[in-house]
Coordinates of C-alpha atoms and ligand atoms in Angstrom, one line a residue:
M1 CA -113.6 1.2 63.0
K2 CA -111.7 -1.9 64.2
I3 CA -110.1 -3.8 61.3
E4 CA -108.5 -7.2 61.8
E5 CA -106.0 -8.5 59.3
Y6 CA -105.7 -12.2 58.3
A7 CA -108.6 -13.0 60.7
S8 CA -109.8 -16.6 61.0
L9 CA -113.4 -17.0 59.8
K10 CA -113.8 -20.3 61.6
P11 CA -116.1 -18.7 64.3
Y12 CA -118.1 -16.9 61.6
N13 CA -119.2 -19.8 59.4
T14 CA -121.4 -22.6 60.7
L15 CA -119.5 -25.2 58.7
A16 CA -116.6 -24.1 60.9
L17 CA -114.2 -24.0 57.9
D18 CA -110.9 -22.7 58.9
A19 CA -110.3 -20.0 56.2
N20 CA -108.8 -16.5 56.8
A21 CA -110.2 -13.2 55.7
R22 CA -107.7 -10.7 54.4
Y23 CA -109.5 -8.1 56.5
L24 CA -112.4 -8.5 58.9
I25 CA -114.6 -5.6 60.0
I26 CA -117.6 -5.9 62.4
V27 CA -120.3 -3.4 61.4
T28 CA -122.8 -2.2 64.0
S29 CA -124.3 0.9 62.1
L30 CA -125.0 2.1 58.6
D31 CA -122.1 4.7 59.0
L32 CA -119.7 1.9 59.8
L33 CA -121.0 -0.1 56.8
C34 CA -120.2 2.9 54.5
E35 CA -116.7 3.2 56.1
A36 CA -116.0 -0.5 55.6
I37 CA -116.9 -0.3 51.9
H38 CA -114.8 2.8 51.6
F39 CA -111.9 0.9 53.2
A40 CA -112.4 -2.0 50.7
N41 CA -112.4 0.5 47.8
A42 CA -109.2 2.1 49.1
K43 CA -107.5 -1.3 49.3
K44 CA -108.8 -2.2 45.8
L45 CA -110.4 -5.4 47.3
P46 CA -113.8 -6.8 46.9
Y47 CA -116.0 -7.1 49.9
L48 CA -118.0 -10.0 51.3
V49 CA -120.9 -9.5 53.7
L50 CA -121.6 -12.2 56.2
G51 CA -124.5 -12.6 58.6
E52 CA -124.1 -15.7 60.8
G53 CA -122.3 -17.4 57.9
S54 CA -124.9 -20.2 58.0
N55 CA -125.3 -20.5 54.2
I56 CA -121.8 -20.2 52.9
L57 CA -119.0 -22.5 51.9
L58 CA -115.6 -21.0 52.1
R59 CA -113.5 -22.7 49.5
G60 CA -110.3 -21.3 50.9
N61 CA -108.8 -18.1 52.2
V62 CA -110.9 -15.0 51.3
D63 CA -108.8 -12.3 49.8
K64 CA -111.5 -9.7 50.5
V65 CA -112.8 -7.3 53.1
V66 CA -115.2 -9.4 55.1
I67 CA -118.0 -7.4 56.7
L68 CA -119.9 -8.9 59.6
M69 CA -123.3 -7.3 59.8
R70 CA -124.1 -6.9 63.5
T71 CA -126.6 -4.0 63.4
E72 CA -129.4 -4.4 65.9
G73 CA -133.0 -3.2 66.5
V74 CA -136.6 -4.2 66.0
S75 CA -139.4 -1.7 65.6
I76 CA -143.1 -2.2 65.2
D77 CA -143.7 0.5 62.7
S78 CA -147.4 0.9 62.0
K79 CA -150.6 -0.8 61.8
G80 CA -151.6 -1.7 58.3
H81 CA -155.0 -2.8 57.0
D82 CA -157.2 -4.8 59.3
S83 CA -155.0 -7.1 61.4
E84 CA -151.7 -6.3 59.7
V85 CA -148.7 -5.0 61.5
F86 CA -145.4 -3.9 59.9
V87 CA -142.3 -5.0 61.8
T88 CA -138.9 -3.8 60.8
A89 CA -135.7 -5.5 62.0
Q90 CA -132.1 -4.5 61.3
A91 CA -130.0 -6.8 59.2
G92 CA -127.8 -8.0 62.0
E93 CA -130.6 -9.3 64.3
T94 CA -130.4 -13.1 64.6
W95 CA -133.4 -14.7 62.9
H96 CA -134.7 -17.2 65.6
P97 CA -134.8 -14.7 68.5
F98 CA -136.5 -12.3 66.2
V99 CA -139.2 -14.9 65.5
Q100 CA -139.6 -15.4 69.2
C101 CA -139.8 -11.7 69.8
C102 CA -142.7 -11.4 67.3
L103 CA -144.5 -14.4 68.8
S104 CA -144.2 -12.9 72.3
K105 CA -145.8 -9.7 71.1
G106 CA -148.7 -11.6 69.4
L107 CA -147.4 -11.0 65.9
Y108 CA -147.9 -14.0 63.7
G109 CA -146.8 -15.3 60.3
I110 CA -143.2 -16.5 60.7
E111 CA -143.7 -19.2 63.4
N112 CA -143.0 -21.9 60.8
L113 CA -139.6 -20.4 60.2
S114 CA -138.6 -21.0 63.8
L115 CA -135.0 -22.1 64.4
V116 CA -133.9 -21.3 60.9
P117 CA -130.2 -20.3 61.4
G118 CA -128.8 -17.0 60.3
T119 CA -129.6 -13.3 60.5
V120 CA -132.6 -11.2 59.4
G121 CA -130.5 -9.5 56.7
A122 CA -129.5 -12.8 55.1
A123 CA -133.0 -14.3 55.1
P124 CA -134.2 -12.6 51.9
V125 CA -131.0 -13.6 50.0
Q126 CA -132.0 -17.3 49.8
N127 CA -135.7 -16.6 50.6
I128 CA -135.5 -18.9 53.6
G129 CA -138.3 -21.4 53.7
A130 CA -139.4 -24.3 55.9
Y131 CA -142.5 -26.2 56.9
G132 CA -144.8 -24.6 54.3
V133 CA -143.8 -20.9 54.7
E134 CA -141.3 -18.8 52.8
L135 CA -140.0 -15.4 53.8
A136 CA -141.4 -14.0 50.6
D137 CA -144.9 -14.8 51.9
V138 CA -144.6 -12.2 54.6
L139 CA -142.0 -9.8 53.3
H140 CA -143.2 -6.3 52.7
S141 CA -140.0 -4.4 51.8
L142 CA -136.3 -4.1 52.3
Q143 CA -133.9 -1.3 53.0
V144 CA -130.7 -1.7 51.0
Y145 CA -127.4 0.1 50.6
A146 CA -126.0 0.3 47.1
P147 CA -122.2 0.6 47.4
E148 CA -121.6 1.8 43.9
S149 CA -123.9 4.8 44.1
R150 CA -123.6 5.1 47.9
E151 CA -127.3 5.4 48.1
T152 CA -129.8 3.8 50.5
F153 CA -133.2 3.0 49.2
E154 CA -136.2 0.8 49.7
L155 CA -137.1 -2.3 47.5
M156 CA -140.6 -3.7 47.6
R157 CA -141.2 -7.4 47.7
E158 CA -142.2 -7.4 44.0
D159 CA -138.8 -6.0 43.1
C160 CA -136.9 -8.9 44.7
A161 CA -137.5 -11.7 42.1
F162 CA -138.2 -14.2 44.9
G163 CA -138.2 -17.9 43.9
Y164 CA -137.6 -21.2 45.7
R165 CA -134.3 -20.5 47.6
D166 CA -133.7 -17.7 45.2
S167 CA -133.8 -13.9 44.9
L168 CA -132.4 -10.9 43.1
F169 CA -129.7 -10.7 45.8
K170 CA -128.5 -14.3 45.0
Q171 CA -128.7 -13.6 41.2
R172 CA -126.8 -10.3 41.4
Q173 CA -124.4 -10.6 44.2
N174 CA -122.6 -7.5 45.5
T175 CA -125.1 -5.0 44.0
W176 CA -127.0 -4.3 47.2
I177 CA -126.4 -4.8 50.9
I178 CA -129.6 -5.5 52.8
T179 CA -129.6 -3.2 55.9
A180 CA -133.1 -3.8 57.2
V181 CA -136.2 -6.0 56.5
T182 CA -139.9 -5.1 57.0
L183 CA -142.4 -7.9 57.4
R184 CA -146.1 -7.7 57.2
L185 CA -147.3 -9.8 60.1
S186 CA -150.7 -10.3 61.6
I187 CA -152.3 -10.0 65.1
R188 CA -154.7 -12.7 64.0
P189 CA -153.3 -16.2 64.5
A190 CA -153.5 -18.4 61.3
P191 CA -151.4 -21.5 62.1
K192 CA -150.2 -23.4 59.1
T193 CA -150.0 -27.1 59.9
S194 CA -150.3 -28.9 56.5
Y195 CA -146.5 -29.7 56.0
G196 CA -145.8 -33.3 56.8
G197 CA -145.0 -34.0 60.5
I198 CA -146.4 -30.9 62.1
L199 CA -149.8 -32.3 63.2
E200 CA -148.2 -35.5 64.4
E201 CA -145.7 -33.5 66.5
L202 CA -148.5 -31.4 67.9
D203 CA -150.3 -34.6 68.8
A204 CA -147.1 -36.0 70.5
M205 CA -146.8 -32.8 72.4
K206 CA -150.5 -33.2 73.6
A207 CA -151.1 -29.6 72.6
D208 CA -154.6 -28.6 73.8
E209 CA -154.9 -25.9 71.1
I210 CA -153.2 -25.3 67.8
T211 CA -151.8 -21.9 68.5
P212 CA -148.8 -20.2 66.6
S213 CA -146.7 -20.8 69.7
A214 CA -147.6 -24.5 69.8
V215 CA -146.7 -24.7 66.0
A216 CA -143.4 -23.0 66.7
E217 CA -142.6 -25.5 69.4
A218 CA -143.6 -28.4 67.2
I219 CA -141.3 -27.1 64.5
C220 CA -138.4 -26.6 66.9
R221 CA -138.8 -30.2 68.1
L222 CA -138.9 -31.5 64.5
R223 CA -135.9 -29.5 63.4
Q224 CA -133.9 -30.5 66.5
R225 CA -134.5 -34.1 65.7
K226 CA -133.5 -34.0 62.1
L227 CA -131.0 -31.2 61.7
P228 CA -127.7 -31.0 63.5
D229 CA -126.9 -28.1 65.8
P230 CA -124.0 -26.3 64.1
A231 CA -122.5 -25.6 67.5
V232 CA -122.2 -29.4 68.0
L233 CA -121.8 -30.7 64.4
P234 CA -120.9 -27.9 62.0
N235 CA -123.1 -27.7 58.9
A236 CA -124.9 -25.2 56.6
G237 CA -128.4 -26.6 56.6
S238 CA -129.6 -28.2 53.3
F239 CA -126.6 -28.4 51.1
F240 CA -128.6 -29.0 47.9
K241 CA -131.8 -27.6 46.6
N242 CA -134.8 -29.9 46.0
P243 CA -134.8 -30.1 42.2
V244 CA -137.9 -28.8 40.4
I245 CA -138.7 -30.7 37.2
T246 CA -141.5 -30.9 34.6
Q247 CA -144.5 -33.3 34.9
A248 CA -143.2 -35.1 31.8
Q249 CA -139.7 -35.7 33.3
F250 CA -141.3 -36.8 36.5
K251 CA -143.5 -39.4 34.9
R252 CA -140.4 -41.0 33.3
I253 CA -138.6 -41.1 36.6
Q254 CA -141.6 -42.3 38.6
A255 CA -142.1 -45.2 36.2
E256 CA -138.6 -46.4 37.2
F257 CA -138.8 -45.4 40.9
P258 CA -142.4 -45.6 42.0
T259 CA -141.7 -44.6 45.6
I260 CA -139.8 -41.4 44.7
V261 CA -140.7 -38.6 47.3
H262 CA -142.2 -35.6 45.6
Y263 CA -144.4 -32.6 45.9
V264 CA -146.7 -31.0 43.3
V265 CA -145.6 -27.4 42.7
N266 CA -148.2 -26.5 40.1
D267 CA -149.8 -28.2 37.0
Q268 CA -146.5 -28.2 35.2
Q269 CA -143.9 -28.7 37.9
I270 CA -142.9 -31.3 40.5
K271 CA -140.3 -30.8 43.3
L272 CA -138.3 -33.9 44.2
A273 CA -136.9 -34.6 47.7
A274 CA -133.2 -34.5 47.1
G275 CA -132.6 -36.0 50.6
W276 CA -134.5 -39.1 49.5
M277 CA -132.4 -39.5 46.3
I278 CA -129.2 -39.1 48.3
E279 CA -130.3 -41.7 50.8
Q280 CA -131.2 -44.1 48.0
C281 CA -127.7 -43.8 46.7
G282 CA -126.5 -45.0 50.1
W283 CA -124.9 -41.8 51.4
K284 CA -126.9 -41.1 54.6
G285 CA -124.5 -41.2 57.5
K286 CA -121.4 -41.8 55.2
R287 CA -118.3 -39.7 55.1
L288 CA -115.4 -38.9 52.8
N289 CA -112.5 -37.8 55.0
D290 CA -114.0 -35.3 57.5
A291 CA -116.8 -34.3 55.2
G292 CA -120.0 -36.2 55.9
V293 CA -123.7 -36.7 55.2
H294 CA -125.8 -36.2 58.3
T295 CA -127.3 -39.4 59.8
H296 CA -130.8 -38.0 60.2
Q297 CA -131.2 -35.9 57.0
A298 CA -129.2 -36.7 53.9
L299 CA -129.6 -33.2 52.5
V300 CA -127.3 -31.8 55.1
L301 CA -123.5 -32.1 54.8
V302 CA -121.5 -31.8 58.0
N303 CA -117.9 -31.1 59.0
H304 CA -116.7 -33.9 61.4
G305 CA -113.7 -31.9 62.5
H306 CA -111.1 -30.8 60.1
A307 CA -112.8 -30.8 56.7
T308 CA -111.8 -28.0 54.3
G309 CA -114.1 -26.3 51.8
T310 CA -112.5 -28.5 49.2
D311 CA -113.3 -31.7 51.2
I312 CA -117.0 -30.6 51.4
L313 CA -117.1 -29.8 47.7
A314 CA -115.5 -33.2 46.8
L315 CA -118.2 -35.0 48.8
A316 CA -120.9 -32.8 47.1
E317 CA -119.5 -33.7 43.7
E318 CA -119.4 -37.4 44.5
I319 CA -123.1 -37.2 45.6
Q320 CA -124.1 -35.1 42.5
G321 CA -122.4 -37.7 40.2
Q322 CA -124.2 -40.6 41.8
V323 CA -127.6 -38.9 41.8
K324 CA -127.1 -37.9 38.2
S325 CA -126.2 -41.4 37.0
R326 CA -129.0 -43.1 39.0
F327 CA -131.9 -40.7 38.6
G328 CA -130.7 -38.5 35.7
I329 CA -131.2 -35.4 37.9
R330 CA -128.6 -32.7 38.5
L331 CA -128.6 -31.4 42.1
D332 CA -127.7 -27.8 42.6
I333 CA -125.7 -26.6 45.6
E334 CA -127.7 -24.4 47.9
P335 CA -125.2 -22.3 49.9
T336 CA -123.1 -19.6 48.3
V337 CA -119.6 -20.8 47.4
A338 CA -117.0 -18.1 48.2
Ligands
EPU1 N1 -136.1 -37.7 52.9 C1 -135.5 -38.9 52.9 N2 -134.3 -39.0 53.4 C2 -133.6 -38.0 53.9 C3 -134.2 -36.7 53.9 C4 -135.5 -36.6 53.4 O1 -136.1 -39.9 52.5 O2 -132.5 -38.2 54.4 C5 -137.5 -37.6 52.4 C6 -138.6 -38.0 53.4 O3 -139.6 -38.6 52.8 C7 -139.0 -36.6 53.9 C8 -138.9 -35.8 52.7 O4 -137.8 -36.3 52.0 O5 -140.4 -36.7 54.4 C9 -138.8 -34.3 53.0 O6 -137.8 -34.1 54.0 P1 -137.8 -32.8 54.9 O7 -139.2 -32.6 55.4 O8 -136.7 -33.0 55.9 O9 -137.5 -31.7 53.9 P2 -136.5 -31.4 52.8 O10 -137.2 -31.3 51.5 O11 -135.4 -32.4 52.9 C10 -136.7 -28.8 53.0 C11 -135.8 -27.6 53.2 C12 -135.3 -27.5 54.6 C13 -136.6 -27.4 55.5 C14 -137.4 -28.6 55.3 C15 -138.7 -28.5 56.1 C16 -134.7 -27.3 51.0 C17 -133.4 -27.3 50.3 N3 -134.6 -27.7 52.3 O12 -135.9 -30.0 53.2 O13 -134.6 -26.3 54.7 O14 -136.2 -27.3 56.9 O15 -137.8 -28.7 53.9 O16 -139.6 -27.6 55.5 O17 -135.7 -26.9 50.5 C18 -132.4 -25.4 54.7 O18 -132.7 -24.8 53.7 O19 -131.2 -25.3 55.2 C19 -133.3 -26.3 55.3 C20 -133.0 -27.1 56.3

């Protein structure tokens, strides 16, 4: 097992924050994962598991054993009922190539999650979601390792307490390490195009037919237009969650701001577009030192060069304060702060 001491995590987080890990271990198998945990215990240090580091804000140096999950492998396990197929991917697989691999094999259900950054193993933690689909919609089960009991076992979707950008793994960090994910996909195409912008993009592409591949391409084009490529402009995707409020709260806010962008969740709840509120506060394209708000999507904070985790958090606090005083709404930070 190769162990690096005081290793820079800059290449391993998409905000490109220059923090050091006390120890860094790259893990390519379950055996190595167990060894890495054993090492952390021996050093009396906590561990931190990272996938692609696309949903984390490093506040400063990390006095932990940082474990980079790089396990690989995809298997099409068995045919379920009717048109269902179970696909299992190891945690270290990169999400987008995995989506493309499924599409190329005629396995559908995750095309709307094209180009979401990160690894397969990190996807359930925040229940990745985009363009009308959430991971929880297609997740069947997870293989996890519990460092305390040193056991591996399977968790079913119902066990995972999935919510909007939320799961058991986010609520109870460091209890389980996700080692593999099994999805229930379909050989029958069922393109989902109701999220704003998809049909228009398919039109602009002059797609003859609405196939899952055409939807995937439309979503890639939409995302590439709005969201910055971390390799060019470091970022961690949406930095805030879209707040979910009650209908009664919503009526009060809408009376004052009739054009507020919102989505009905159910008869009781409304989700507000945080990006719209941030833009209304004048933050789109603005910066505070090297921490900035993206020009094309105000929900995304970016690192213009030498921002630290503290700079990003200072900008986030400034935005939270202004949104709170203008709309009376508290914005919650989406990435994990470590
Ligand atoms: N809007 C603005 N100004 C902005 C951004 C958004 O006015 O700067 C308004 C527009 O009216 C727009 C609406 O808000 O139509 C919604 O914007 P968008 O479709 O870009 O979606 P979002 O709610 O801002 C969420 C996810 C994204 C996901 C998109 C598409 C969260 C926290 N974010 O963003 O996820 O890609 O929907 O489904 O739920 C991520 O989690 O990292 C992420 C990028």
